[in-house]
PDB file of C-alpha atoms in Angstrom:
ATOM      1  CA  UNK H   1     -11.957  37.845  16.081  1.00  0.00           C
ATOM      2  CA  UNK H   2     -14.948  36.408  14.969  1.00  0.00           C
ATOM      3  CA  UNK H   3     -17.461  34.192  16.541  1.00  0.00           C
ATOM      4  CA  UNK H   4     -17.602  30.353  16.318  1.00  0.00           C
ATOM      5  CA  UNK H   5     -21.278  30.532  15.740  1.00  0.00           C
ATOM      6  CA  UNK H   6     -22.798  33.057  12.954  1.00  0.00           C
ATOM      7  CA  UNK H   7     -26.245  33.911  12.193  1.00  0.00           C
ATOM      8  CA  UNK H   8     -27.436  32.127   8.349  1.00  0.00           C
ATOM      9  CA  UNK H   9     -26.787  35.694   6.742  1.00  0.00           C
ATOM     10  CA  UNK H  10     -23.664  36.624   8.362  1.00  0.00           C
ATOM     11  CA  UNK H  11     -22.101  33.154   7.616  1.00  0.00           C
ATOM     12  CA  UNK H  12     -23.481  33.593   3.463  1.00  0.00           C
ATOM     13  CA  UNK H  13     -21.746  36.686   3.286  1.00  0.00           C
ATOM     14  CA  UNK H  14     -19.023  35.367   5.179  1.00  0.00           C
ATOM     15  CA  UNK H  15     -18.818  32.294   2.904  1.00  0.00           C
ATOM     16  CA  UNK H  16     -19.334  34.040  -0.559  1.00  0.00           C
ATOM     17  CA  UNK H  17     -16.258  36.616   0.084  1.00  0.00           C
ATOM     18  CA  UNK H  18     -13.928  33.952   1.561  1.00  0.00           C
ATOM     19  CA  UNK H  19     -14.269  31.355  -1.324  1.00  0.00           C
ATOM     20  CA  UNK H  20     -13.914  34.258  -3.717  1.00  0.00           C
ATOM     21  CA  UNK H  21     -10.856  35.186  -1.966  1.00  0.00           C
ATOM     22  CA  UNK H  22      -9.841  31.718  -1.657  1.00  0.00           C
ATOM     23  CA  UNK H  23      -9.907  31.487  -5.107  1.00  0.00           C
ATOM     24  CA  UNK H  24      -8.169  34.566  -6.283  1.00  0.00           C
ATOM     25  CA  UNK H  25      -5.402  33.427  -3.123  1.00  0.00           C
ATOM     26  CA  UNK H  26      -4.611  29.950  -2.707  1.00  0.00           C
ATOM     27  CA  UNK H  27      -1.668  28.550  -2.631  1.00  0.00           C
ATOM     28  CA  UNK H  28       0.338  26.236  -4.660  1.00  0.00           C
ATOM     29  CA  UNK H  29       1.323  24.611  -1.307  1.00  0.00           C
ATOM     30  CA  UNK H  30      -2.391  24.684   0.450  1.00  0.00           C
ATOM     31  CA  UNK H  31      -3.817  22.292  -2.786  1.00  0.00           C
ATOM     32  CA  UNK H  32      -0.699  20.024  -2.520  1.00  0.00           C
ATOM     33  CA  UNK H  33      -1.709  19.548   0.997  1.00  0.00           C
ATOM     34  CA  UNK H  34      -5.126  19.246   0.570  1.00  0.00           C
ATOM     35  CA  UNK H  35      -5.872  15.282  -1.297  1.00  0.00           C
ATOM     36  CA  UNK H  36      -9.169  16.109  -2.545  1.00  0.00           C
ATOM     37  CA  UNK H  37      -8.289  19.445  -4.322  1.00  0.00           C
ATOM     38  CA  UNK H  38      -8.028  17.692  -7.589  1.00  0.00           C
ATOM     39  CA  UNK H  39     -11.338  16.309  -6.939  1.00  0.00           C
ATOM     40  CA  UNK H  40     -12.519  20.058  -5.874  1.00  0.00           C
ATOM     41  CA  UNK H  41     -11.427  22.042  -8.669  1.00  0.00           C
ATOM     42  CA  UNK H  42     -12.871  19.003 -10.846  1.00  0.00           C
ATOM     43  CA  UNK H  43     -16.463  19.887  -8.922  1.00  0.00           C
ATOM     44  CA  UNK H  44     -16.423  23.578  -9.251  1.00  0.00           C
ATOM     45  CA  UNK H  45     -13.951  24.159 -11.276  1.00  0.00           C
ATOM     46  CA  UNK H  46     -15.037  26.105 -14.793  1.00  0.00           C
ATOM     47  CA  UNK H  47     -11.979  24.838 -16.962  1.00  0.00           C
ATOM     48  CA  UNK H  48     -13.146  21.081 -16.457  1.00  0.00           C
ATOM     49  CA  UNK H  49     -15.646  19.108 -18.068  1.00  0.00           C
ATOM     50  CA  UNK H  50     -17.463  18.094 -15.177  1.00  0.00           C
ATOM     51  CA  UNK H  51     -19.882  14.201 -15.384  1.00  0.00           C
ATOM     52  CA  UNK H  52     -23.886  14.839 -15.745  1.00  0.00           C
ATOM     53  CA  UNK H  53     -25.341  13.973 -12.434  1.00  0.00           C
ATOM     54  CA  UNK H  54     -28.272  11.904 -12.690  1.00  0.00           C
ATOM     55  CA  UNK H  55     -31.367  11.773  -9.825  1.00  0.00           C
ATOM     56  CA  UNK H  56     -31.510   8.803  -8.140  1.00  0.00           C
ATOM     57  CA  UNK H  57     -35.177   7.001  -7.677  1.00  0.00           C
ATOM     58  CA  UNK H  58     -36.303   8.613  -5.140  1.00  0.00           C
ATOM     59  CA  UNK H  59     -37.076   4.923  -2.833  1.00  0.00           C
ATOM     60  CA  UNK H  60     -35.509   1.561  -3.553  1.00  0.00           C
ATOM     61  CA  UNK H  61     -32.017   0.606  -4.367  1.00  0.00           C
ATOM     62  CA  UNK H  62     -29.820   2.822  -6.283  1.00  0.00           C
ATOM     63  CA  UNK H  63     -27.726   1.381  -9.193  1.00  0.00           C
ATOM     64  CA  UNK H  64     -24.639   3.173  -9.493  1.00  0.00           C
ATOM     65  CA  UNK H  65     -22.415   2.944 -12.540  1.00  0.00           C
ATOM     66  CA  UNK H  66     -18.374   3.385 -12.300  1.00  0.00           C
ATOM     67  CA  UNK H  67     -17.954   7.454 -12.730  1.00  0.00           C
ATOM     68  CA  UNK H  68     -21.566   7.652 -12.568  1.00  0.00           C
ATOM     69  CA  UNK H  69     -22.766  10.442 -10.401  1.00  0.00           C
ATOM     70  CA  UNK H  70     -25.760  10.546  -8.910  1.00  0.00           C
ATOM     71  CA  UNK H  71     -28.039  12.249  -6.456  1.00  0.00           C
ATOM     72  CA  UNK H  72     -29.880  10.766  -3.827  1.00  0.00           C
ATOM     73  CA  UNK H  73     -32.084  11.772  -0.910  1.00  0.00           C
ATOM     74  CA  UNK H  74     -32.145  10.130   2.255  1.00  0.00           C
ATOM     75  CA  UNK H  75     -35.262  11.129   3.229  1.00  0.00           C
ATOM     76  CA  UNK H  76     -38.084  11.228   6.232  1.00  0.00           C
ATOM     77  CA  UNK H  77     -39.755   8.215   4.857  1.00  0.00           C
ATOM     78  CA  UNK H  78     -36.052   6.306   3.831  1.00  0.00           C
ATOM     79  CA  UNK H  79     -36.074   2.846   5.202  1.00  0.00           C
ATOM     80  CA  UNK H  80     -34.535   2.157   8.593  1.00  0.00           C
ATOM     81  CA  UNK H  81     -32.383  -0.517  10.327  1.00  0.00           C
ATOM     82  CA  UNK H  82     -30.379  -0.871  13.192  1.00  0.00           C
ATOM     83  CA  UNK H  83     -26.709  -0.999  12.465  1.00  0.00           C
ATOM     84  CA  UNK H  84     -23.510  -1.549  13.862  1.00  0.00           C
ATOM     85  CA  UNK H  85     -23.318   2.239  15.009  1.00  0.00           C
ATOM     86  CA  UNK H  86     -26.477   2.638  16.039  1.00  0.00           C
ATOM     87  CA  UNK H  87     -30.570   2.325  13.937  1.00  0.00           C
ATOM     88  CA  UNK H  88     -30.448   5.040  10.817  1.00  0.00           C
ATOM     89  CA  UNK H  89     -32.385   5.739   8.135  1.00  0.00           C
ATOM     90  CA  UNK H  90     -30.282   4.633   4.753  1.00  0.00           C
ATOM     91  CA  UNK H  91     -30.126   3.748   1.003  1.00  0.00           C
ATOM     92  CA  UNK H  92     -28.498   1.059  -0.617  1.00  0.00           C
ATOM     93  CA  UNK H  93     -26.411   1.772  -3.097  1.00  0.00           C
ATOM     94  CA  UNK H  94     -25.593  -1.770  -5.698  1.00  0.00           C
ATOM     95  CA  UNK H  95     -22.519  -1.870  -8.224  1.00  0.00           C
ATOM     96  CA  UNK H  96     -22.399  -3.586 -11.097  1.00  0.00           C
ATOM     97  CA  UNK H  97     -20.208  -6.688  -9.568  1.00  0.00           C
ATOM     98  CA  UNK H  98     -18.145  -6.691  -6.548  1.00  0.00           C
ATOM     99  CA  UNK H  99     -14.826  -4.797  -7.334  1.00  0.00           C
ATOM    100  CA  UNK H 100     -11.200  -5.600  -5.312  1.00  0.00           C
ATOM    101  CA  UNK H 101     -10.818  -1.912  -4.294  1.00  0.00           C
ATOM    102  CA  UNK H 102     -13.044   1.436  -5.235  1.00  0.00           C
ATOM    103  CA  UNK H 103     -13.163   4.534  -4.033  1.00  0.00           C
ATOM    104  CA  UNK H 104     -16.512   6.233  -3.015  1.00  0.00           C
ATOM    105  CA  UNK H 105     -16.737  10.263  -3.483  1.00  0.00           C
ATOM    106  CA  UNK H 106     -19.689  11.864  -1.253  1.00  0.00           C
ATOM    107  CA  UNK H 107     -21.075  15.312  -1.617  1.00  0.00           C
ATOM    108  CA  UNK H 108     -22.949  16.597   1.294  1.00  0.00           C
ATOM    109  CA  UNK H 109     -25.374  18.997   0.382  1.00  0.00           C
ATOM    110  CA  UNK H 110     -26.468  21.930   2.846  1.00  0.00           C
ATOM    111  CA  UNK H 111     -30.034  22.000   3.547  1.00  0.00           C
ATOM    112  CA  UNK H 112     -32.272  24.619   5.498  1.00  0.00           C
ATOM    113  CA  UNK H 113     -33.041  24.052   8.796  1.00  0.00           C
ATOM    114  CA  UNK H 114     -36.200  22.442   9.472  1.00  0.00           C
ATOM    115  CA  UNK H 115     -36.181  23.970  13.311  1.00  0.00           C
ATOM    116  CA  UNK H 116     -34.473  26.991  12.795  1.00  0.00           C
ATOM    117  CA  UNK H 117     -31.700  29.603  10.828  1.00  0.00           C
ATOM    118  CA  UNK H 118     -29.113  28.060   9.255  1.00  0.00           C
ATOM    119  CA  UNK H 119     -28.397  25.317   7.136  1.00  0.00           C
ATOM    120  CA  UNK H 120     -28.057  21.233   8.263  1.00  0.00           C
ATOM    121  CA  UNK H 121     -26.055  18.518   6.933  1.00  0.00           C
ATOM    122  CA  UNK H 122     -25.783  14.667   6.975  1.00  0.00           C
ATOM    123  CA  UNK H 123     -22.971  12.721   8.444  1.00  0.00           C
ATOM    124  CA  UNK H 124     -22.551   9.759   6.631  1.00  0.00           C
ATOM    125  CA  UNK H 125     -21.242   6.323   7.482  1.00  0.00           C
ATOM    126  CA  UNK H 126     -20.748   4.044   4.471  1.00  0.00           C
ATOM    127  CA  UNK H 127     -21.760   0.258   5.474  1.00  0.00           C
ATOM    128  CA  UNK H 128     -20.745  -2.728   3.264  1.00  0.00           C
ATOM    129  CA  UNK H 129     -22.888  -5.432   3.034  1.00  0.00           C
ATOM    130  CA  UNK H 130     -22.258  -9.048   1.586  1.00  0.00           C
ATOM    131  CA  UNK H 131     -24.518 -11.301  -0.044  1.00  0.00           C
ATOM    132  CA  UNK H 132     -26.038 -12.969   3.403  1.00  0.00           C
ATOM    133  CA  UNK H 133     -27.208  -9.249   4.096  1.00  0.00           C
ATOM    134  CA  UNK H 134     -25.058  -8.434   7.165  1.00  0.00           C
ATOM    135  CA  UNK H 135     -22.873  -5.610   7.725  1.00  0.00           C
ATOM    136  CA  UNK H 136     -19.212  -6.725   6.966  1.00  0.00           C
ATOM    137  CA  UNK H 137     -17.349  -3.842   7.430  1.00  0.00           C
ATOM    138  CA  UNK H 138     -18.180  -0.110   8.348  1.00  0.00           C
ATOM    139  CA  UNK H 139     -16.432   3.032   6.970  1.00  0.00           C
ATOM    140  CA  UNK H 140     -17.199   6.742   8.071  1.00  0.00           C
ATOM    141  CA  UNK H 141     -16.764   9.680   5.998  1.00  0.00           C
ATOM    142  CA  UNK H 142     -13.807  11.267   8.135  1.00  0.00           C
ATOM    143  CA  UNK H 143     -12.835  13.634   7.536  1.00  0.00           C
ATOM    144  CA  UNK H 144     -15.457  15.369   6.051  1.00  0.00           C
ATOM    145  CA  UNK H 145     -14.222  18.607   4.189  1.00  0.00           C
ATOM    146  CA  UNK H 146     -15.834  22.186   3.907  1.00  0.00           C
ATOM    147  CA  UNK H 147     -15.923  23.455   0.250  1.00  0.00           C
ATOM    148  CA  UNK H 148     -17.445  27.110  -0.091  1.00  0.00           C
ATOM    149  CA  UNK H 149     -17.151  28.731  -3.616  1.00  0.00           C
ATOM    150  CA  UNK H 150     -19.064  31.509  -4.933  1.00  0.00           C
ATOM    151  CA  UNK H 151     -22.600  31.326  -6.152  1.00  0.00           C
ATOM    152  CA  UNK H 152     -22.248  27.269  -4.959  1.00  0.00           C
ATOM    153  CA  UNK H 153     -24.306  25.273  -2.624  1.00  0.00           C
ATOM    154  CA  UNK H 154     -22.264  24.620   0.801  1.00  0.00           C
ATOM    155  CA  UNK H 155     -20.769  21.452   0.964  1.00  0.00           C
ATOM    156  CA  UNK H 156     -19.163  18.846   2.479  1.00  0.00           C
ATOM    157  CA  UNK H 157     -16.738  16.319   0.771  1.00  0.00           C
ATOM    158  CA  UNK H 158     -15.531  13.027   1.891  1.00  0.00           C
ATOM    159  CA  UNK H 159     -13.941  10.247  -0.179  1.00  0.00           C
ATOM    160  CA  UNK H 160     -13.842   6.877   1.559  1.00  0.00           C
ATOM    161  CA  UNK H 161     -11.653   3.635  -0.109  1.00  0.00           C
ATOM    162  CA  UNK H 162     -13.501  -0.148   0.148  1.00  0.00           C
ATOM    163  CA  UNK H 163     -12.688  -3.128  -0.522  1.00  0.00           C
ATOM    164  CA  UNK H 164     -14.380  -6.645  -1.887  1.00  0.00           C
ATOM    165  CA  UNK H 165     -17.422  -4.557  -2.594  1.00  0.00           C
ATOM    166  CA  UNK H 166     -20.543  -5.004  -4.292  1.00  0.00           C
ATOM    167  CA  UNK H 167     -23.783  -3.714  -2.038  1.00  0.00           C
ATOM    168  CA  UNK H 168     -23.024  -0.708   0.456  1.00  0.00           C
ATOM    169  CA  UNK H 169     -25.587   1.117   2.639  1.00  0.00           C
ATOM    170  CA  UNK H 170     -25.536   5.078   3.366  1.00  0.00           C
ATOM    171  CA  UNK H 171     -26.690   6.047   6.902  1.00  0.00           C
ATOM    172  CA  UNK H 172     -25.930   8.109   9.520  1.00  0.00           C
ATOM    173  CA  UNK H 173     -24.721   6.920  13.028  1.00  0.00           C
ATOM    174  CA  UNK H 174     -26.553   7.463  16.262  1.00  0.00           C
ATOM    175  CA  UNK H 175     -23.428   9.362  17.793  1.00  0.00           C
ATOM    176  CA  UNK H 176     -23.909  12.227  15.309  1.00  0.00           C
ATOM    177  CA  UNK H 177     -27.316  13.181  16.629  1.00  0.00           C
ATOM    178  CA  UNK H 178     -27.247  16.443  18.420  1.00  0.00           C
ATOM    179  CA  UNK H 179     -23.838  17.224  17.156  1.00  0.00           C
ATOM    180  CA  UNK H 180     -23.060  19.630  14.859  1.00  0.00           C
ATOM    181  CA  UNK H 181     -20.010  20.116  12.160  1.00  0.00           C
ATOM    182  CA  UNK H 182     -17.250  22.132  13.523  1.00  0.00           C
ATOM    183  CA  UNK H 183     -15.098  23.538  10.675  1.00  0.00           C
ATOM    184  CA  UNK H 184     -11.415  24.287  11.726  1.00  0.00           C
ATOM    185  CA  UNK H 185     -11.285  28.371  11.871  1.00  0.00           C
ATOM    186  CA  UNK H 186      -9.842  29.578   8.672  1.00  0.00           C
ATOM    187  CA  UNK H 187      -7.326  31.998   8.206  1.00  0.00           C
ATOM    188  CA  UNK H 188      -7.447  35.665   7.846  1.00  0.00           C
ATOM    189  CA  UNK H 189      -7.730  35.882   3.854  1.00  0.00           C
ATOM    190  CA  UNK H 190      -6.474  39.125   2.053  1.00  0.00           C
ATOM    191  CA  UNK H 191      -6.533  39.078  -1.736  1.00  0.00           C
ATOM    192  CA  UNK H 192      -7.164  40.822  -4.839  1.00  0.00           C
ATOM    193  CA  UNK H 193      -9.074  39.439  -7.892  1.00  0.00           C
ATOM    194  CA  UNK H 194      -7.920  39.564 -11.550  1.00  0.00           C
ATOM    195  CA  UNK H 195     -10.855  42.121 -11.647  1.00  0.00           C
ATOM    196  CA  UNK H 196      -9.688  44.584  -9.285  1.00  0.00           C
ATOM    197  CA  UNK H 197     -11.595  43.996  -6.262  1.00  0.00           C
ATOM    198  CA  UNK H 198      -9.944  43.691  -3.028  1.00  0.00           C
ATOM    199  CA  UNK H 199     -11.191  41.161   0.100  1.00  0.00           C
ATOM    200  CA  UNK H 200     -10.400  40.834   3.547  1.00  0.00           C
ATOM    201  CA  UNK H 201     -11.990  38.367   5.458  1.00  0.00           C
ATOM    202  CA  UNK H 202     -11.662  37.940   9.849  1.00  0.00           C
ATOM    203  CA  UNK H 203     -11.136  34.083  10.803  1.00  0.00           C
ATOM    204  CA  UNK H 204     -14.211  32.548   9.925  1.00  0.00           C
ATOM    205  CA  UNK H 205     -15.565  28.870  11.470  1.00  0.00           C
ATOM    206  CA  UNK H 206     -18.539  27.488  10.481  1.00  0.00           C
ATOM    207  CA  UNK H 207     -21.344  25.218  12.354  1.00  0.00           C
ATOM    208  CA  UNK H 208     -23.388  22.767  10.722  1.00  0.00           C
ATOM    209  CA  UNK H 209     -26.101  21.055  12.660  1.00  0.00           C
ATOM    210  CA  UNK H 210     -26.265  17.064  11.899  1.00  0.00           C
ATOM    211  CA  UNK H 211     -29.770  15.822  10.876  1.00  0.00           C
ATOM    212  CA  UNK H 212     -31.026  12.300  10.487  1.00  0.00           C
ATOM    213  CA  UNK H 213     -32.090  13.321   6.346  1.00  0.00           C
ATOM    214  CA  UNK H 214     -29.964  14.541   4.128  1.00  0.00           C
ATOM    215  CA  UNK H 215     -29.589  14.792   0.064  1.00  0.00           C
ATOM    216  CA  UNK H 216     -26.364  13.769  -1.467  1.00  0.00           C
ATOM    217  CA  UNK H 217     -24.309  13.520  -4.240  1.00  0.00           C
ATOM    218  CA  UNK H 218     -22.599  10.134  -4.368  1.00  0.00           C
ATOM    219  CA  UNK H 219     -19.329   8.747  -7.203  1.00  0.00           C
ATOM    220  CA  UNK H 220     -17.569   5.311  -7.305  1.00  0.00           C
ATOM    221  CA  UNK H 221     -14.585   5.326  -8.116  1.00  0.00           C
ATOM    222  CA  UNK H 222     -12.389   2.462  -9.445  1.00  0.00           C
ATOM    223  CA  UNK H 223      -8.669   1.697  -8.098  1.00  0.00           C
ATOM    224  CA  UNK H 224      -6.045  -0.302  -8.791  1.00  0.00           C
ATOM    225  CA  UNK H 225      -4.566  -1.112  -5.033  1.00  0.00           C
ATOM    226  CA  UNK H 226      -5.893  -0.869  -1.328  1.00  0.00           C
ATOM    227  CA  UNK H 227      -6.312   2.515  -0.142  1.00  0.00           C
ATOM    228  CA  UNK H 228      -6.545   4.203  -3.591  1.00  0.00           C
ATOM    229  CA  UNK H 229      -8.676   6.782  -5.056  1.00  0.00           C
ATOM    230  CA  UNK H 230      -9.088   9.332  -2.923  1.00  0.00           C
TER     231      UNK H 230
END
């Protein structure tokens, strides 16, 4: 049995043989279960046309377009303001007009530790804002999903569903400091690949530190009733 906690090289290796393996393995039944493989195998998928993704301004308000990727940083120098779950550093993210009901796709992107071995990520809470600048409703990215594939960044995905929206903010809430992301252990994975090779991989479970900065990929979605999209 593995252990909970991996050093940075053990959990690459780790990482690279069971998304190969998860690849060459999975299950008709495990992507049913799973709502966001669709949305996966659109990301990292080689058969699909995937969206450009365009950088973000790196300050200021980001404009994002319906099925409009883009990336944005969330930096050491972001602005800050206290919120309902505690003071963040954020960006505001503006749609076109204020839709009924959207969905909003988040990619969290794994970064190196500042203070140590490993890799970090950001735990977002999405805020919406109305036009008297106060926080009208708060949504957090829950759950957030671990995506490993091959020769891909670490992840995390989280698709959250608003309504009556027009401005949101991105932050992080004060809870999350000092935390870390606990993926659920997987599975023992054995598996061959259409070339041959053969992988066996123990039960694996991955830690992610939360840190205040983060970069990440963000989509809005548009859907027809309450809840939709994700």
């Amino acid at each position: 049995m593995a252990s909970p906690r991996r050093t940075s090289r053990y959990a690459s290796t780790m990482a690279w043989i069971l998304g190969a393996g998860l690849l060459a393995f999975g299950s008709g039944a495990s992507m049913a279960a799973n709502p966001l493989s669709v949305w996966k195998e659109r990301l990292f998928g080689e058969r699909t046309i995937q969206s450009p993704i365009r950088e973000a301004s790196p300050e200021g308000v980001v404009l994002l377009g319906l099925k409009r990727p883009e990336r944005l940083r969330i930096g050491p120098d972001a602005d800050q303001r206290d919120f309902p779950k505690g003071k963040s550093r954020y960006r505001e993210i503006e749609l076109q007009r204020e839709f009924e009901h959207v969905a909003l796709r988040i990619q969290v992107l794994a970064q190196p530790n500042p203070k140590g071995r490993g890799n970090v990520v950001f735990n977002p809470i999405v805020y919406v804002i109305g036009d008297d600048d106060k926080v009208r409703d708060s949504k957090p990215a829950d759950p957030l999903v671990l995506d490993i594939r091959p020769f891909k960044p670490t992840r995390l995905l989280a698709c959250i569903p608003l309504d009556k929206v027009r401005r949101i903010a991105v932050a992080t809430p004060e809870s999350a400091r000092g935390k870390s992301y606990e993926s659920k252990a997987r599975d023992k994975v054995k598996a061959s690949s259409k070339d041959g090779f053969f992988y066996a991989t123990d039960p694996v479970k991955v830690s992610l530190p939360y840190a205040d900065t983060g970069d990440l990929i963000v989509e809005v979605i548009r859907a027809d009733n309450k809840g939709e999209g994700c």
